[in-house]
Short mmCIF file of C-alpha atoms and ligand atoms in Angstrom, two decimals:
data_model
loop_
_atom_site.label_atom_id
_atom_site.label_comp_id
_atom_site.label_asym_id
_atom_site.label_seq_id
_atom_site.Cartn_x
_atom_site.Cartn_y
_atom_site.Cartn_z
CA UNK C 2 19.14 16.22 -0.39
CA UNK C 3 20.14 13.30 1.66
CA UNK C 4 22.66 10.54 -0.21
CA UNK C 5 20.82 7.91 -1.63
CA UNK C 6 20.52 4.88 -3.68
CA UNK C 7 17.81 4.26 -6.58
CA UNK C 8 17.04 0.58 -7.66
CA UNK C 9 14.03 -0.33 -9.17
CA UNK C 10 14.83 -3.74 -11.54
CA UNK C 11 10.85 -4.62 -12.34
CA UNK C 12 9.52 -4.74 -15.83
CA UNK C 13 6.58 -2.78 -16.42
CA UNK C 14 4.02 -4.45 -18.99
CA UNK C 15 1.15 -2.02 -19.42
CA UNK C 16 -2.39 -1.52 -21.16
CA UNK C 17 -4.31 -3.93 -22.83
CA UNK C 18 -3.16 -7.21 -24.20
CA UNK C 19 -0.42 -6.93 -22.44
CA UNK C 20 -1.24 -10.55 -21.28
CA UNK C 21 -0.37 -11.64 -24.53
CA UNK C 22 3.60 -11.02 -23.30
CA UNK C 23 3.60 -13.23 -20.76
CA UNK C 24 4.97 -16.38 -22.20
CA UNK C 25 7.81 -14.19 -23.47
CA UNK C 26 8.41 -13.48 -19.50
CA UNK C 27 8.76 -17.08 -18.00
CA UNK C 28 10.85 -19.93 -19.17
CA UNK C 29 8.62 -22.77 -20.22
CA UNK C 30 10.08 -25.56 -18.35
CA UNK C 31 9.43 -23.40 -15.12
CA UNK C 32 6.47 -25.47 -13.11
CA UNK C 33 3.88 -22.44 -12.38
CA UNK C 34 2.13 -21.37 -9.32
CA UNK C 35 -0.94 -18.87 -9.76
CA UNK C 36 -1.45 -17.00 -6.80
CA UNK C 37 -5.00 -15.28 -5.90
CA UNK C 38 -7.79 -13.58 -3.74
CA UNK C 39 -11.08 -15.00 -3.13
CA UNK C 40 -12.39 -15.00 -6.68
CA UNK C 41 -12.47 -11.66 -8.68
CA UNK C 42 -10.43 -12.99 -11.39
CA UNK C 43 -12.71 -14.90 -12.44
CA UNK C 44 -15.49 -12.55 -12.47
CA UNK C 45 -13.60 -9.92 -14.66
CA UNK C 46 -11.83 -12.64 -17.26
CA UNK C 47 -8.32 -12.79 -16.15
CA UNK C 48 -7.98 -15.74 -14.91
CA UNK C 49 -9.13 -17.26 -18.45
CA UNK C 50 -6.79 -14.93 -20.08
CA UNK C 51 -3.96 -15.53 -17.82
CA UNK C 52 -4.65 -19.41 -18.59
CA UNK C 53 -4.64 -18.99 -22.31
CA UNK C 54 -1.42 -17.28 -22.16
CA UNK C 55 0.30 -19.79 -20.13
CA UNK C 56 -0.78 -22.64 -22.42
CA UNK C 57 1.72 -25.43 -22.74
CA UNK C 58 2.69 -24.55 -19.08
CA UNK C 59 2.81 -26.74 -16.13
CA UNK C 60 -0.03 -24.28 -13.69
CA UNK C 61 -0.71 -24.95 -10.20
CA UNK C 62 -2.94 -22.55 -8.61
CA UNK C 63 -3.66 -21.36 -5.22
CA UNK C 64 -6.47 -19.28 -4.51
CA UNK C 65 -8.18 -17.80 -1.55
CA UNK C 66 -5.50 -14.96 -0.49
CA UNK C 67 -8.09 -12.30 1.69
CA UNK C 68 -7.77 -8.96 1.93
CA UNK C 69 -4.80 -8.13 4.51
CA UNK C 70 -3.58 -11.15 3.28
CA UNK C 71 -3.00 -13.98 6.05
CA UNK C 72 0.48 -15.02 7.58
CA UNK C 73 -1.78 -18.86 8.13
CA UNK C 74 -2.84 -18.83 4.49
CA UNK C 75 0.50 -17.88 2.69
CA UNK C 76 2.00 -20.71 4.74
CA UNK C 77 -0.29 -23.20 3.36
CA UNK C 78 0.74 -21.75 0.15
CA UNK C 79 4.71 -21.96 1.41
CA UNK C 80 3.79 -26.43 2.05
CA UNK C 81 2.22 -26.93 -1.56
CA UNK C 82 5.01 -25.25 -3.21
CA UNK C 83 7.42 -27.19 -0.73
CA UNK C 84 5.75 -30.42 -2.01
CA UNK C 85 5.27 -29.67 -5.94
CA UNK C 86 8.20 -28.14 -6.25
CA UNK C 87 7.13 -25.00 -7.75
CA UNK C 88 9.59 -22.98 -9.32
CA UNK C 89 7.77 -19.54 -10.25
CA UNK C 90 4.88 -17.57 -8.63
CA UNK C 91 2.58 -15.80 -10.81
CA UNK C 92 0.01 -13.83 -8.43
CA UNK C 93 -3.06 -12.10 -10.27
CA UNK C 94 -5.19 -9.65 -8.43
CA UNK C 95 -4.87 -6.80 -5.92
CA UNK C 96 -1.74 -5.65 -3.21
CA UNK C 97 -2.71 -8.36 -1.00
CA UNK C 98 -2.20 -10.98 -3.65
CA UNK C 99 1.38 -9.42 -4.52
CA UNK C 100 2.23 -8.95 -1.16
CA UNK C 101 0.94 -12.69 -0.03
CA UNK C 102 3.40 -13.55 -2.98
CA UNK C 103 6.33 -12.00 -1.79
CA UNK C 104 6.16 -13.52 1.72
CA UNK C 105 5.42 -17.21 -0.09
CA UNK C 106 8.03 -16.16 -2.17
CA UNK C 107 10.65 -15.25 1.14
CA UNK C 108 9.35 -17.73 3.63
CA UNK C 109 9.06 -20.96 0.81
CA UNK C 110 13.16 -20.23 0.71
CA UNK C 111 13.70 -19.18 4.34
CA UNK C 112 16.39 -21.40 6.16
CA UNK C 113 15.56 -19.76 9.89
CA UNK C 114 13.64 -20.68 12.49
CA UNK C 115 10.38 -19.37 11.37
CA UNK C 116 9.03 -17.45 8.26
CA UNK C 117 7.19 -15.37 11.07
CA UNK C 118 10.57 -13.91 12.32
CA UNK C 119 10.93 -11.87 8.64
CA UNK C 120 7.96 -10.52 9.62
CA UNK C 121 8.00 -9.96 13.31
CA UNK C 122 11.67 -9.61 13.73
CA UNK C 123 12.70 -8.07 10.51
CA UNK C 124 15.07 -11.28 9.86
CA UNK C 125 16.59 -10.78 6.85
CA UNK C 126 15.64 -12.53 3.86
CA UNK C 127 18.51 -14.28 1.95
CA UNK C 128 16.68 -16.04 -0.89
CA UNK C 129 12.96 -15.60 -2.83
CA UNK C 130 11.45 -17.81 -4.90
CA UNK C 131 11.16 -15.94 -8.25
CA UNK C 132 7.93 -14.45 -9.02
CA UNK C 133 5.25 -11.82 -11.79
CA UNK C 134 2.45 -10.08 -11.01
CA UNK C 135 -0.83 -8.93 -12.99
CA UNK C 136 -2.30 -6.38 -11.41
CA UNK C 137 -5.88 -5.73 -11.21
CA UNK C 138 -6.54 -3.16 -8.38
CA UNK C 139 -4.66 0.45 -8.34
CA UNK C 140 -3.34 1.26 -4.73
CA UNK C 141 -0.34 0.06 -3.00
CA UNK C 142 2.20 -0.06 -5.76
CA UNK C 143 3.33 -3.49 -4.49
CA UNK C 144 3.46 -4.51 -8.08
CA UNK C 145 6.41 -2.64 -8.81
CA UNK C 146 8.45 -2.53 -5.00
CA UNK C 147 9.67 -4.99 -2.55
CA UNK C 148 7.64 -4.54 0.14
CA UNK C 149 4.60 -6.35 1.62
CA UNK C 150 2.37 -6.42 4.74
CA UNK C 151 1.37 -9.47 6.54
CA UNK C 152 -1.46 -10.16 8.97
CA UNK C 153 -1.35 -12.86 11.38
CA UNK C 154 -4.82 -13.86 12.79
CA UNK C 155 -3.98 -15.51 15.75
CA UNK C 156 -2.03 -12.38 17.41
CA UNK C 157 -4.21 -9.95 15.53
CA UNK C 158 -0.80 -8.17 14.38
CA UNK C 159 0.06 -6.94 10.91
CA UNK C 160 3.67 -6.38 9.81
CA UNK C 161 5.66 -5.48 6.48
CA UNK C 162 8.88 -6.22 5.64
CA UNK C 163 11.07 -5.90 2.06
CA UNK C 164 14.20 -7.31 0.78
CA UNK C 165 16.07 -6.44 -2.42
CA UNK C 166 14.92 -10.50 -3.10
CA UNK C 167 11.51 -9.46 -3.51
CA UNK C 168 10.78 -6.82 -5.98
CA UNK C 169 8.65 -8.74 -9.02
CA UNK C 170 10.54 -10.00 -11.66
CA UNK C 171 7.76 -8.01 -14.46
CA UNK C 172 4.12 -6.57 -13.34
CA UNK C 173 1.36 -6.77 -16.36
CA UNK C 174 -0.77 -3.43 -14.96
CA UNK C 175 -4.56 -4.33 -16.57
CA UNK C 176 -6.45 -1.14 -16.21
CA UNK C 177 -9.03 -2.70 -18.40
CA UNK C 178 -9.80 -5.47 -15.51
CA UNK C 179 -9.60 -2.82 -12.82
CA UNK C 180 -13.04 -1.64 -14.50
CA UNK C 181 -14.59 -4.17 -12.48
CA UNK C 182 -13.86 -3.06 -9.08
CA UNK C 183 -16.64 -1.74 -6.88
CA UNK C 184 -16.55 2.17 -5.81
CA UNK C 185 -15.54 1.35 -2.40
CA UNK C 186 -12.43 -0.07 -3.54
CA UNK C 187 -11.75 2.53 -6.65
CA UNK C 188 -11.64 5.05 -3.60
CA UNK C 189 -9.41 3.43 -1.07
CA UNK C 190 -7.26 2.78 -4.07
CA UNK C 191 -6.98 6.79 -4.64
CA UNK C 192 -6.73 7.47 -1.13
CA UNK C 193 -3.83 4.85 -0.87
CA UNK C 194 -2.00 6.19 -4.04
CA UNK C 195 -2.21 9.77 -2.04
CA UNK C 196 -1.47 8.61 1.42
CA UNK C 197 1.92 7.27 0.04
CA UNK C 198 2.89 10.32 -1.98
CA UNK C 199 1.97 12.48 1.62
CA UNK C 200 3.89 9.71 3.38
CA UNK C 201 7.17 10.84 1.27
CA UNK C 202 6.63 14.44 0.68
CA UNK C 203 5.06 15.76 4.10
CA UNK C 204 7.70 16.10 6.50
CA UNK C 205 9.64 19.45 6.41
CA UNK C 206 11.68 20.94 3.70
CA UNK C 207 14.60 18.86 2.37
CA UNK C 208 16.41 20.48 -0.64
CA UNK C 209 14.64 18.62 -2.89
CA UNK C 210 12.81 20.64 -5.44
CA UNK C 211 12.30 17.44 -8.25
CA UNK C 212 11.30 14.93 -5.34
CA UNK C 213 8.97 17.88 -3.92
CA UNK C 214 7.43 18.91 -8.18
CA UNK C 215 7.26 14.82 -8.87
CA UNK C 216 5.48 14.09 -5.41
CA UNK C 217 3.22 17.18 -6.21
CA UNK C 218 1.92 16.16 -10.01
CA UNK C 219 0.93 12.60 -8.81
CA UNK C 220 -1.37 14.55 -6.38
CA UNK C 221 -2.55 17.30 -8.48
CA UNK C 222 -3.29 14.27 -11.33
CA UNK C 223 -4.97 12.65 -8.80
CA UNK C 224 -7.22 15.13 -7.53
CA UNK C 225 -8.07 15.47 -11.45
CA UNK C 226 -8.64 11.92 -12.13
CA UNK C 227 -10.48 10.94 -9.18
CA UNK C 228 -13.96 12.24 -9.85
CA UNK C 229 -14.25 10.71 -13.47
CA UNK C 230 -12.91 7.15 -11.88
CA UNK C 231 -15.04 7.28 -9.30
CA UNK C 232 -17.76 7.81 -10.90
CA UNK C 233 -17.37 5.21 -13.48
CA UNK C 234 -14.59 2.67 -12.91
CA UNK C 235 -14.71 1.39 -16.50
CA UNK C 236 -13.84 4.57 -17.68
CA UNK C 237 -10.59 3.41 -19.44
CA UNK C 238 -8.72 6.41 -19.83
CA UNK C 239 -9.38 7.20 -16.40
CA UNK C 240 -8.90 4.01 -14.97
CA UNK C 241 -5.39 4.06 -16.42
CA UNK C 242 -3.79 7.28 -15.46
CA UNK C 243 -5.40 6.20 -12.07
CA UNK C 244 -3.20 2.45 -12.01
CA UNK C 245 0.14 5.21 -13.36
CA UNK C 246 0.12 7.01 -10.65
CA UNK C 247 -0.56 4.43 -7.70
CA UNK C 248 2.51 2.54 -9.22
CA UNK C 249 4.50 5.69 -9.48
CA UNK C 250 3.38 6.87 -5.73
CA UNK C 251 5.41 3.83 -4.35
CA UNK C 252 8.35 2.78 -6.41
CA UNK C 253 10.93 4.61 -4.59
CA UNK C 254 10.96 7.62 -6.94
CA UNK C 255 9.69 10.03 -4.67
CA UNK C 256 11.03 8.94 -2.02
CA UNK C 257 14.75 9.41 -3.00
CA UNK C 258 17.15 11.78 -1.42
CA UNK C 259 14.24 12.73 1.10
CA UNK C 260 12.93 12.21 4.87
CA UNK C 261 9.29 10.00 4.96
CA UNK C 262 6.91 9.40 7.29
CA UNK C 263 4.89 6.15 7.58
CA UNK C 264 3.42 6.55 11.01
CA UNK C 265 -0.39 7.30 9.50
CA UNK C 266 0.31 3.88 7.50
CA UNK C 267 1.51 2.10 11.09
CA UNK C 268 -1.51 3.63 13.16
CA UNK C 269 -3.74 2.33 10.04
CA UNK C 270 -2.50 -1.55 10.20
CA UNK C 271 -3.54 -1.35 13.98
CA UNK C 272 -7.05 -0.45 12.87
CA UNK C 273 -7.27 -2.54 10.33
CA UNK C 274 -5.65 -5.58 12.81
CA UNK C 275 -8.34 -4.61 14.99
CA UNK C 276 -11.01 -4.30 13.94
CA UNK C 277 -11.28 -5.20 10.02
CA UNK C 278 -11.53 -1.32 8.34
CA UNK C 279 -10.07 -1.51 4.42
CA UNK C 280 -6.52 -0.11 4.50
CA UNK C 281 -7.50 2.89 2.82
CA UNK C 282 -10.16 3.53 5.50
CA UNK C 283 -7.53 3.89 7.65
CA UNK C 284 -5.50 6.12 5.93
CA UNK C 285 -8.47 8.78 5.47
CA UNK C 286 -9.07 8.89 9.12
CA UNK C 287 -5.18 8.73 10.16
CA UNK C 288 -3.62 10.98 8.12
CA UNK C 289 -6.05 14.59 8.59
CA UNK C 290 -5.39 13.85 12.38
CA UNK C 291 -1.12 13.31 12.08
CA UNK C 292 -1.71 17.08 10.42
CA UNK C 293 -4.17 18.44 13.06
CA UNK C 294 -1.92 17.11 15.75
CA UNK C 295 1.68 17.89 14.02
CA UNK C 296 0.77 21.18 12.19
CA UNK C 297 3.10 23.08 13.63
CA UNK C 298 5.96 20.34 13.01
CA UNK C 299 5.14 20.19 9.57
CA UNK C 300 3.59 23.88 8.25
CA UNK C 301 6.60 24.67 5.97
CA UNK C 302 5.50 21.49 4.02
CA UNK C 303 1.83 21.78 4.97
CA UNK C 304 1.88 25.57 3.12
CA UNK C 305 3.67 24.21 -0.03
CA UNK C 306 1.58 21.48 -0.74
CA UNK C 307 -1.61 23.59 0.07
CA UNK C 308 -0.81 26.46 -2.76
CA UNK C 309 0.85 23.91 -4.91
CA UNK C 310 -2.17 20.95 -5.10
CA UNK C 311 -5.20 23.16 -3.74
CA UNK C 312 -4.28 26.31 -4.80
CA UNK C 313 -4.44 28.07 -1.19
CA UNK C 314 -2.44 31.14 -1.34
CA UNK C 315 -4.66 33.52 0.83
CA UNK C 316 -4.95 34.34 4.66
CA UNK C 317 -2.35 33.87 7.75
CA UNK C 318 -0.11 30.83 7.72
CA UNK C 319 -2.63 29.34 10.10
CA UNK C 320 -5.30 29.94 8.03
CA UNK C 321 -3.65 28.29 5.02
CA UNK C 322 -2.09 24.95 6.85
CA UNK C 323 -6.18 24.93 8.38
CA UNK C 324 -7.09 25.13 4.90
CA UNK C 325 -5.14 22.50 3.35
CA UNK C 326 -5.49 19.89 6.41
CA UNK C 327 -9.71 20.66 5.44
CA UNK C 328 -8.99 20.33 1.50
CA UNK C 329 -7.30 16.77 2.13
CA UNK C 330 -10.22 15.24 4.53
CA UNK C 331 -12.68 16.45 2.01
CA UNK C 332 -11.17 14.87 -0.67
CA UNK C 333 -10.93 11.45 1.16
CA UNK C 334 -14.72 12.53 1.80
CA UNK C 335 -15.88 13.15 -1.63
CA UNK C 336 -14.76 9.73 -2.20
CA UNK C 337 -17.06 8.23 0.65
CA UNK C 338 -14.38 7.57 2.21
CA UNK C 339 -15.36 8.30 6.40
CA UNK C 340 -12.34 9.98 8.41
CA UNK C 341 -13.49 9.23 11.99
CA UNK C 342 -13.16 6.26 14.03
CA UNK C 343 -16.68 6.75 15.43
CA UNK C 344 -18.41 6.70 11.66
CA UNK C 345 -16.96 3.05 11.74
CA UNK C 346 -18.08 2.43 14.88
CA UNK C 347 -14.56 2.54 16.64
CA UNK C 348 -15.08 1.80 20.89
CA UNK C 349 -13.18 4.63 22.25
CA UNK C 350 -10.90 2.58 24.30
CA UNK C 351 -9.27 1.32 20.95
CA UNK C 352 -7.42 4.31 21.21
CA UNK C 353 -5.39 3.65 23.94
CA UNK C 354 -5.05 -0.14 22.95
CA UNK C 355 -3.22 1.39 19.84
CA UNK C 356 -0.95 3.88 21.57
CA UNK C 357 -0.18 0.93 24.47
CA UNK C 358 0.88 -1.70 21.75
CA UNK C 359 3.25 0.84 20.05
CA UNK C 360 4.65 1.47 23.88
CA UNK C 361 5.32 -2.31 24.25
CA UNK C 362 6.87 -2.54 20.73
CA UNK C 363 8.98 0.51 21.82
CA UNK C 364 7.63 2.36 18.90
CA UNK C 365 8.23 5.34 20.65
CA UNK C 366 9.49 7.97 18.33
CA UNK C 367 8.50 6.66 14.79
CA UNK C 368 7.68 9.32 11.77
CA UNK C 369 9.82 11.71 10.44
CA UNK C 370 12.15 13.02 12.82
CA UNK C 371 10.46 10.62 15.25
CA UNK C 372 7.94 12.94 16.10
CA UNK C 373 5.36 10.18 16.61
CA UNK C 374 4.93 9.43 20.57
CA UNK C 375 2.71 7.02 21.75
CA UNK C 376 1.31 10.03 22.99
CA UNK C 377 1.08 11.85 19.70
CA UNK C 378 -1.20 8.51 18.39
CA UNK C 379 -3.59 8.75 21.06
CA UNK C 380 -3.98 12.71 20.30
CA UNK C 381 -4.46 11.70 16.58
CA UNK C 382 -7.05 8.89 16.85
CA UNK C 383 -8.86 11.22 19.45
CA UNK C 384 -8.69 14.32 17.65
CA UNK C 385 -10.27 12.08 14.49
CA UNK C 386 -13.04 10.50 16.98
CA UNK C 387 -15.96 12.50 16.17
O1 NZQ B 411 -9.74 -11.26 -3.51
P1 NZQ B 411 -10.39 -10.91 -4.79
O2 NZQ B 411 -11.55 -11.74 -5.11
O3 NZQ B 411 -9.41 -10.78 -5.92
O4 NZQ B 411 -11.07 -9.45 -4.58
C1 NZQ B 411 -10.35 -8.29 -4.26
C2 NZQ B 411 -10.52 -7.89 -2.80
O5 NZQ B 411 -11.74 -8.32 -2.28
C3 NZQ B 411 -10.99 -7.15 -5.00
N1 NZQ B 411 -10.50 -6.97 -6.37
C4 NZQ B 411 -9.23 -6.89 -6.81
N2 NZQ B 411 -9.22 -6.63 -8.13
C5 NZQ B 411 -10.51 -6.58 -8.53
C6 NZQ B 411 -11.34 -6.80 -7.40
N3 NZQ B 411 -12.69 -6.80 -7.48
C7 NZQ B 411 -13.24 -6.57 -8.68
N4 NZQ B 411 -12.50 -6.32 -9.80
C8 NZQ B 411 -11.15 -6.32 -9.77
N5 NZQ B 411 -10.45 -6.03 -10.86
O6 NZQ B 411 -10.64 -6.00 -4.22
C9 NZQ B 411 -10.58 -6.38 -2.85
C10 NZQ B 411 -9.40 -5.72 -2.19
O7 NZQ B 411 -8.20 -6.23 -2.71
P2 NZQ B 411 -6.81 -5.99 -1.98
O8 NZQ B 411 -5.75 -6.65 -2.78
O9 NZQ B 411 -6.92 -6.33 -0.55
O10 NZQ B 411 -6.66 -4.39 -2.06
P3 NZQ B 411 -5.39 -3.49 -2.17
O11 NZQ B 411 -4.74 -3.58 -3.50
O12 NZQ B 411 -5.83 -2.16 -1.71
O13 NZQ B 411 -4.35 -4.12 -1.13
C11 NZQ B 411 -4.41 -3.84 0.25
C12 NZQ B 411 -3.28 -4.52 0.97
O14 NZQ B 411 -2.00 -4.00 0.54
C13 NZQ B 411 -1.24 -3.57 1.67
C14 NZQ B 411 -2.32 -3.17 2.64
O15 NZQ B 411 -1.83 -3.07 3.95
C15 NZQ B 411 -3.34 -4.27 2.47
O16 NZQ B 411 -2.96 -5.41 3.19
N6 NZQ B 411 -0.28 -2.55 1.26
C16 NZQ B 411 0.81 -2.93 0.58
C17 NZQ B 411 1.81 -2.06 0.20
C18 NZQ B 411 3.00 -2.51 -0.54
N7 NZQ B 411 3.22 -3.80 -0.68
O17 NZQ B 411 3.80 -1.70 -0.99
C19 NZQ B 411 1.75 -0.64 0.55
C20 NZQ B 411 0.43 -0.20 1.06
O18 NZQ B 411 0.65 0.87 1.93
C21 NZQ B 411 -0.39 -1.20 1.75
O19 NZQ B 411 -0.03 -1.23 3.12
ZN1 ZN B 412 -0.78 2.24 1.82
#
């Protein structure tokens, strides 16, 4: 096990009612912002609830945060708080609302040159604007870590960044308003939650037999959970151990003491920059292809987590890494979740527009033990063409 360090300081507020405790977690002379997407909060009741509870408050709100939440947007965000003075965010809604938050909450404090640079140069930030989050959509864990991605239109790029300034100061988790989401999202939220356990746990053997047993039951339980959640959103129960482990999969548990990954998850942001595919979309098609292409790299790993979450325990090594590499697209598959670039109507030449940009970013040796070439991307995104 590598040294490491473990600091997680967010509150965790979870279930139903839990709205009810949110007074208790903001002073009441603190002047409010309410952060949010394009509307869903006020399909599913939180936003009324959220209101109720902050009664007596002084609420400003900001709505309108998109999917792959905008560096333009968040700065329009950054000039109202600038000019009302806003002294807490509150955002409500998915990971692109949180993670909109944290850059409002980094670049509203920034004293460089430009907010961009914490994004596109990794500057570091000194300061954040305190901030909560309720959380209505299982999948990035953003609600309890300190990291967020960032898309800027006008360059088509999409970046993340963290800070130890940024983790939220308490998350309400609402499984209850998660019933509302549509399938589509319900499934990129599972593939998400398993993309970032894969992104920590399959790499190659690291002395780590609790990281390896904790990374395994949030993908056995998911595996379990994901056909009843699917199927019916609402389903409470379901809905909840669903939200557990997506906040679990990304709070720097797993990841502790071991070696991760994160190339599938930098290939993905491309697509997504692109040419507009949900996150988890990406992350189906990305990650059977990183195991295709880097099966060899990564069999040791591949084997355990075949026998361990599928059960594979018969034929040749080659047979079993196969097998497990075919288990994992068909579970992204069950999902409706498509794992080729041509089912979303990719043009081939994207491919090398990907692998070129990571050349001119230099991003040429990224994933564990920097196995990821720019040359490696273009043999994943072709292998995962048709
Ligand atoms: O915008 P609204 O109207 O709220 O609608 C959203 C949005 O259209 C809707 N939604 C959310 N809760 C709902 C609901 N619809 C009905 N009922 C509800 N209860 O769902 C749509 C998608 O929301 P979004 O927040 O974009 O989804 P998600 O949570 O999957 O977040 C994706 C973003 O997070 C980043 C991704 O790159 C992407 O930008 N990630 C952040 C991470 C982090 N901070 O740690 C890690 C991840 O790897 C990921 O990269
Ligand atoms: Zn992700």
């Amino acid at each position: 096990m590598e040294n490491f360090e473990f600091y997680n300081p967010v509150k965790i507020l979870f279930g139903k009612d839990q709205l009810k405790q949110l007074p208790g977690q903001i002073d009441k002379d603190q002047k409010v912002l309410l952060i949010y997407g394009g509307g869903s909060i006020f399909k599913n009741g939180v936003y009324n609830q959220v209101k109720s509870a902050l009664d007596g408050y002084q609420v400003l709100e900001f709505g309108g945060i998109e999917p792959n939440p905008h560096y333009e947007t968040a700065m329009r965000a950054v000039e109202l708080i600038k000019a009302e003075k806003v002294d807490f965010l509150l955002a409500v809604g998915g990971g692109s609302v949180i993670d909109a938050t944290k850059f409002i909450a980094a670049a509203a404090l920034y004293e460089g040159e430009d907010p961009w640079h914490i994004l596109s140069r990794r500057k570091e930030v000194k300061a954040a604007l305190p901030f909560g989050v309720v959380l209505t959509l299982p999948a990035t864990g953003s609600e309890m870590n300190n990291g967020a991605v960032v898309s800027r239109v006008e360059t088509q790029e999409k970046f993340a960044f963290s800070s130890p300034n940024t983790f939220p100061q308490f998350s309400v988790l609402l499984p209850d308003a998660a019933g509302t989401l549509p399938k589509r999202q319900v499934a990129n939220g599972i593939v998400d939650a398993f993309a970032h356990v894969l992104e920590q746990y399959l790499t190659y053997p690291a002395n780590a037999p609790l990281q390896d047993r904790f990374a395994e039951s949030i993908l056995q339980t998911l595996v379990e959970v994901a056909p009843a959640v699917y199927a019916n959103p609402a389903d409470y129960n379901a809905m909840s151990t669903l939200m557990w482990c997506a906040t679990m999969a990304l709070n720097g548990l797993i990841g502790s003491g071991v070696p991760d990954d994160w190339a599938t998850h930098l290939i993905g942001h491309e697509l997504t920059v692109l040419h507009g595919l949900d996150h988890g979309q990406t992350l189906a098609v990305v990650f059977p292809g990183i195991f295709r292409v880097l099966k060899e790299e990564k069999k040791a790993k591949l084997l355990q987590y075949g026998a361990r979450v599928w059960g594979i325990r018969e034929g040749s090594e080659e047979e079993r890494a196969e097998a497990a590499i075919n288990r994992t697209e068909e579970f992204f598959r069950s999902l409706d979740v498509k794992t080729k670039l041509s089912e979303y109507y990719i043009p081939e030449e994207t491919i090398e527009v990907i692998a070129q940009r990571f050349e001119s970013r230099r991003w040429t040796a990224i994933g564990d033990r920097g196995l990821v070439t720019p040359d490696v991307v273009r043999k994943v995104l072709a292998i995962q063409y048709k």
